[in-house]
C-alpha cells in the first residue's frame, strides 16, 4: 500500500490528538498507510536552517516590534500538563500513530517517490501565525504541487499581520484547491490570493458519535457531574457560570487538564487519556469550556454546553474557529460574553437542528477530502 503523509499538530492536547486520529482513520479506510511527518535537522542543514530562522525572526522583529512581545507572551503562557497526563498522551501516540522524523531534504526526496501518494496539511492551527517563524513544511512546499492536499487547516486568527501576509500568500499560491476550517480563514485566503477556499469541518466532526464511542475508554465515574475544560485560565465570567451551573444542577464539578486555583475550590481535577476524554464528555451532564474541540465534541455528542472566550497569553484572538462552528450549527446562543445574564432555562438544549445541519456539512467535507485524494491519481 502507498503512504499518505500528514503534516499536523497533535501533541499534548486532546483536540489536536483526536483530530489527527480522525484523519488517520479516514485515510486508512481508503487503503493508504497514514504517516505523520515531523521535521528534524542534522549537521550542516540544522545549522543553516536554525540560523536562517533566527535571522528571519530578528529582522522581522526589528521592523515590527510586537513580534518580540508576542513571542515573549506565548513562551510565558505555555503550561505543562501533569506527568500522568503526559504519559497517557505518549501511550496514545505510540499505540495509534506512525510518526517519521525527516529533514527538509529527505522530505523533498520522498515526496518525488512513488512510495508517497499524497501529502496532507491539516487540520488544526497548522497555519498559525503567532509563532516566530512560518514553516514552509506546514504548507507542503517540499512536495510536488499535484500531491498537495489541504484539509481544514487553520490560521487561528481573524486577520494576518501585515508582516506575515507576503509569506502566506507565496505559500498558498501553488495549491490548486484549498480548504480551511473557518469562514474568516476563507476570507483571508480570498483577500490574499483571490482564490475561493472550501470551509471544511474539523476531522473530529467528520466522524459520527458512534465512531468515537467505540474507541472511548470508560472512566467508571458513577455519579452525575459537570465537566470544565479550560485550556487557559478561566475568566471571571466563566467561573461565575461554573458556580451558577453547579448551584442549579447540584452535581460535582470535574475539571481538566490544568489545575487552576479558581476551579480547585469548586471541584476535582481528573486525568484521562485522549480516548478517556471522549467518555468524560459523553457522560457529562453539562460542559463549560474555552476549547474549540471541547465544544465540537459536546455538539457531536449532544451534551449541553457553554463556550467562553479563551484568555490567551498573547494578543492573537483565535475565536474565529469557534464562531464558524456555532454559525454552521446555529448554536450561537451558547457563546457567553461578558454581558450575558444567566438563567436556568439556558441549561436545556435542543440539538435537532444542529444535528441535521452538521450531517449536511459532514457529507460535503467528506466528499471534498475524498475528491482531493482521487484527483491526485488523475493528475499523474
PDB file of N, CA, C and O in Angstrom, residues 39 41 43-60 132-133:
ATOM      1  N   UNK A  39       9.485  17.356  11.422  1.00  0.00           N
ATOM      2  CA  UNK A  39      10.716  17.919  10.867  1.00  0.00           C
ATOM      3  C   UNK A  39      11.890  17.700  11.813  1.00  0.00           C
ATOM      4  O   UNK A  39      11.773  17.867  13.028  1.00  0.00           O
ATOM      5  N   UNK A  41      16.434  18.230  11.825  1.00  0.00           N
ATOM      6  CA  UNK A  41      17.592  18.785  11.115  1.00  0.00           C
ATOM      7  C   UNK A  41      18.852  18.110  11.630  1.00  0.00           C
ATOM      8  O   UNK A  41      18.980  17.843  12.825  1.00  0.00           O
ATOM      9  N   UNK A  43      23.318  18.012  11.310  1.00  0.00           N
ATOM     10  CA  UNK A  43      24.573  18.573  10.815  1.00  0.00           C
ATOM     11  C   UNK A  43      24.466  19.966  10.256  1.00  0.00           C
ATOM     12  O   UNK A  43      23.880  20.870  10.861  1.00  0.00           O
ATOM     13  N   UNK A  44      25.011  20.136   9.061  1.00  0.00           N
ATOM     14  CA  UNK A  44      25.065  21.444   8.415  1.00  0.00           C
ATOM     15  C   UNK A  44      23.666  21.985   8.149  1.00  0.00           C
ATOM     16  O   UNK A  44      23.418  23.183   8.326  1.00  0.00           O
ATOM     17  N   UNK A  45      22.782  21.105   7.708  1.00  0.00           N
ATOM     18  CA  UNK A  45      21.414  21.549   7.411  1.00  0.00           C
ATOM     19  C   UNK A  45      20.764  22.137   8.661  1.00  0.00           C
ATOM     20  O   UNK A  45      20.055  23.146   8.602  1.00  0.00           O
ATOM     21  N   UNK A  46      21.023  21.527   9.810  1.00  0.00           N
ATOM     22  CA  UNK A  46      20.463  22.021  11.065  1.00  0.00           C
ATOM     23  C   UNK A  46      20.971  23.425  11.366  1.00  0.00           C
ATOM     24  O   UNK A  46      20.196  24.309  11.738  1.00  0.00           O
ATOM     25  N   UNK A  47      22.265  23.615  11.188  1.00  0.00           N
ATOM     26  CA  UNK A  47      22.867  24.924  11.457  1.00  0.00           C
ATOM     27  C   UNK A  47      22.329  25.995  10.522  1.00  0.00           C
ATOM     28  O   UNK A  47      22.001  27.112  10.936  1.00  0.00           O
ATOM     29  N   UNK A  48      22.229  25.642   9.243  1.00  0.00           N
ATOM     30  CA  UNK A  48      21.755  26.595   8.239  1.00  0.00           C
ATOM     31  C   UNK A  48      20.308  26.993   8.507  1.00  0.00           C
ATOM     32  O   UNK A  48      19.963  28.185   8.515  1.00  0.00           O
ATOM     33  N   UNK A  49      19.448  26.007   8.744  1.00  0.00           N
ATOM     34  CA  UNK A  49      18.028  26.289   8.934  1.00  0.00           C
ATOM     35  C   UNK A  49      17.790  27.045  10.244  1.00  0.00           C
ATOM     36  O   UNK A  49      16.974  27.971  10.296  1.00  0.00           O
ATOM     37  N   UNK A  50      18.517  26.651  11.295  1.00  0.00           N
ATOM     38  CA  UNK A  50      18.370  27.338  12.575  1.00  0.00           C
ATOM     39  C   UNK A  50      18.839  28.786  12.450  1.00  0.00           C
ATOM     40  O   UNK A  50      18.202  29.706  12.977  1.00  0.00           O
ATOM     41  N   UNK A  51      19.960  28.984  11.742  1.00  0.00           N
ATOM     42  CA  UNK A  51      20.471  30.332  11.542  1.00  0.00           C
ATOM     43  C   UNK A  51      19.529  31.185  10.719  1.00  0.00           C
ATOM     44  O   UNK A  51      19.276  32.354  11.048  1.00  0.00           O
ATOM     45  N   UNK A  52      18.967  30.584   9.655  1.00  0.00           N
ATOM     46  CA  UNK A  52      18.027  31.307   8.804  1.00  0.00           C
ATOM     47  C   UNK A  52      16.801  31.745   9.592  1.00  0.00           C
ATOM     48  O   UNK A  52      16.351  32.886   9.480  1.00  0.00           O
ATOM     49  N   UNK A  53      16.270  30.837  10.392  1.00  0.00           N
ATOM     50  CA  UNK A  53      15.076  31.162  11.171  1.00  0.00           C
ATOM     51  C   UNK A  53      15.371  32.256  12.194  1.00  0.00           C
ATOM     52  O   UNK A  53      14.549  33.152  12.410  1.00  0.00           O
ATOM     53  N   UNK A  54      16.549  32.156  12.814  1.00  0.00           N
ATOM     54  CA  UNK A  54      16.910  33.166  13.803  1.00  0.00           C
ATOM     55  C   UNK A  54      17.043  34.542  13.188  1.00  0.00           C
ATOM     56  O   UNK A  54      16.539  35.536  13.729  1.00  0.00           O
ATOM     57  N   UNK A  55      17.716  34.613  12.042  1.00  0.00           N
ATOM     58  CA  UNK A  55      17.900  35.891  11.351  1.00  0.00           C
ATOM     59  C   UNK A  55      16.553  36.445  10.896  1.00  0.00           C
ATOM     60  O   UNK A  55      16.266  37.645  11.038  1.00  0.00           O
ATOM     61  N   UNK A  56      15.710  35.568  10.357  1.00  0.00           N
ATOM     62  CA  UNK A  56      14.380  35.975   9.900  1.00  0.00           C
ATOM     63  C   UNK A  56      13.565  36.556  11.052  1.00  0.00           C
ATOM     64  O   UNK A  56      12.899  37.592  10.917  1.00  0.00           O
ATOM     65  N   UNK A  57      13.628  35.894  12.195  1.00  0.00           N
ATOM     66  CA  UNK A  57      12.890  36.337  13.380  1.00  0.00           C
ATOM     67  C   UNK A  57      13.394  37.698  13.855  1.00  0.00           C
ATOM     68  O   UNK A  57      12.606  38.610  14.136  1.00  0.00           O
ATOM     69  N   UNK A  58      14.717  37.867  13.910  1.00  0.00           N
ATOM     70  CA  UNK A  58      15.298  39.118  14.383  1.00  0.00           C
ATOM     71  C   UNK A  58      14.980  40.271  13.432  1.00  0.00           C
ATOM     72  O   UNK A  58      14.581  41.365  13.866  1.00  0.00           O
ATOM     73  N   UNK A  59      15.126  40.030  12.131  1.00  0.00           N
ATOM     74  CA  UNK A  59      14.854  41.088  11.153  1.00  0.00           C
ATOM     75  C   UNK A  59      13.388  41.504  11.178  1.00  0.00           C
ATOM     76  O   UNK A  59      13.059  42.699  11.104  1.00  0.00           O
ATOM     77  N   UNK A  60      12.509  40.500  11.273  1.00  0.00           N
ATOM     78  CA  UNK A  60      11.078  40.817  11.349  1.00  0.00           C
ATOM     79  C   UNK A  60      10.789  41.629  12.603  1.00  0.00           C
ATOM     80  O   UNK A  60      10.042  42.614  12.564  1.00  0.00           O
ATOM     81  N   UNK A 132       7.213  32.522  16.047  1.00  0.00           N
ATOM     82  CA  UNK A 132       8.269  33.378  15.500  1.00  0.00           C
ATOM     83  C   UNK A 132       8.632  33.063  14.054  1.00  0.00           C
ATOM     84  O   UNK A 132       9.358  33.819  13.419  1.00  0.00           O
ATOM     85  N   UNK A 133       8.122  31.946  13.524  1.00  0.00           N
ATOM     86  CA  UNK A 133       8.559  31.519  12.195  1.00  0.00           C
ATOM     87  C   UNK A 133       7.426  30.760  11.500  1.00  0.00           C
ATOM     88  O   UNK A 133       6.721  29.954  12.122  1.00  0.00           O
TER      89      UNK A 133
END
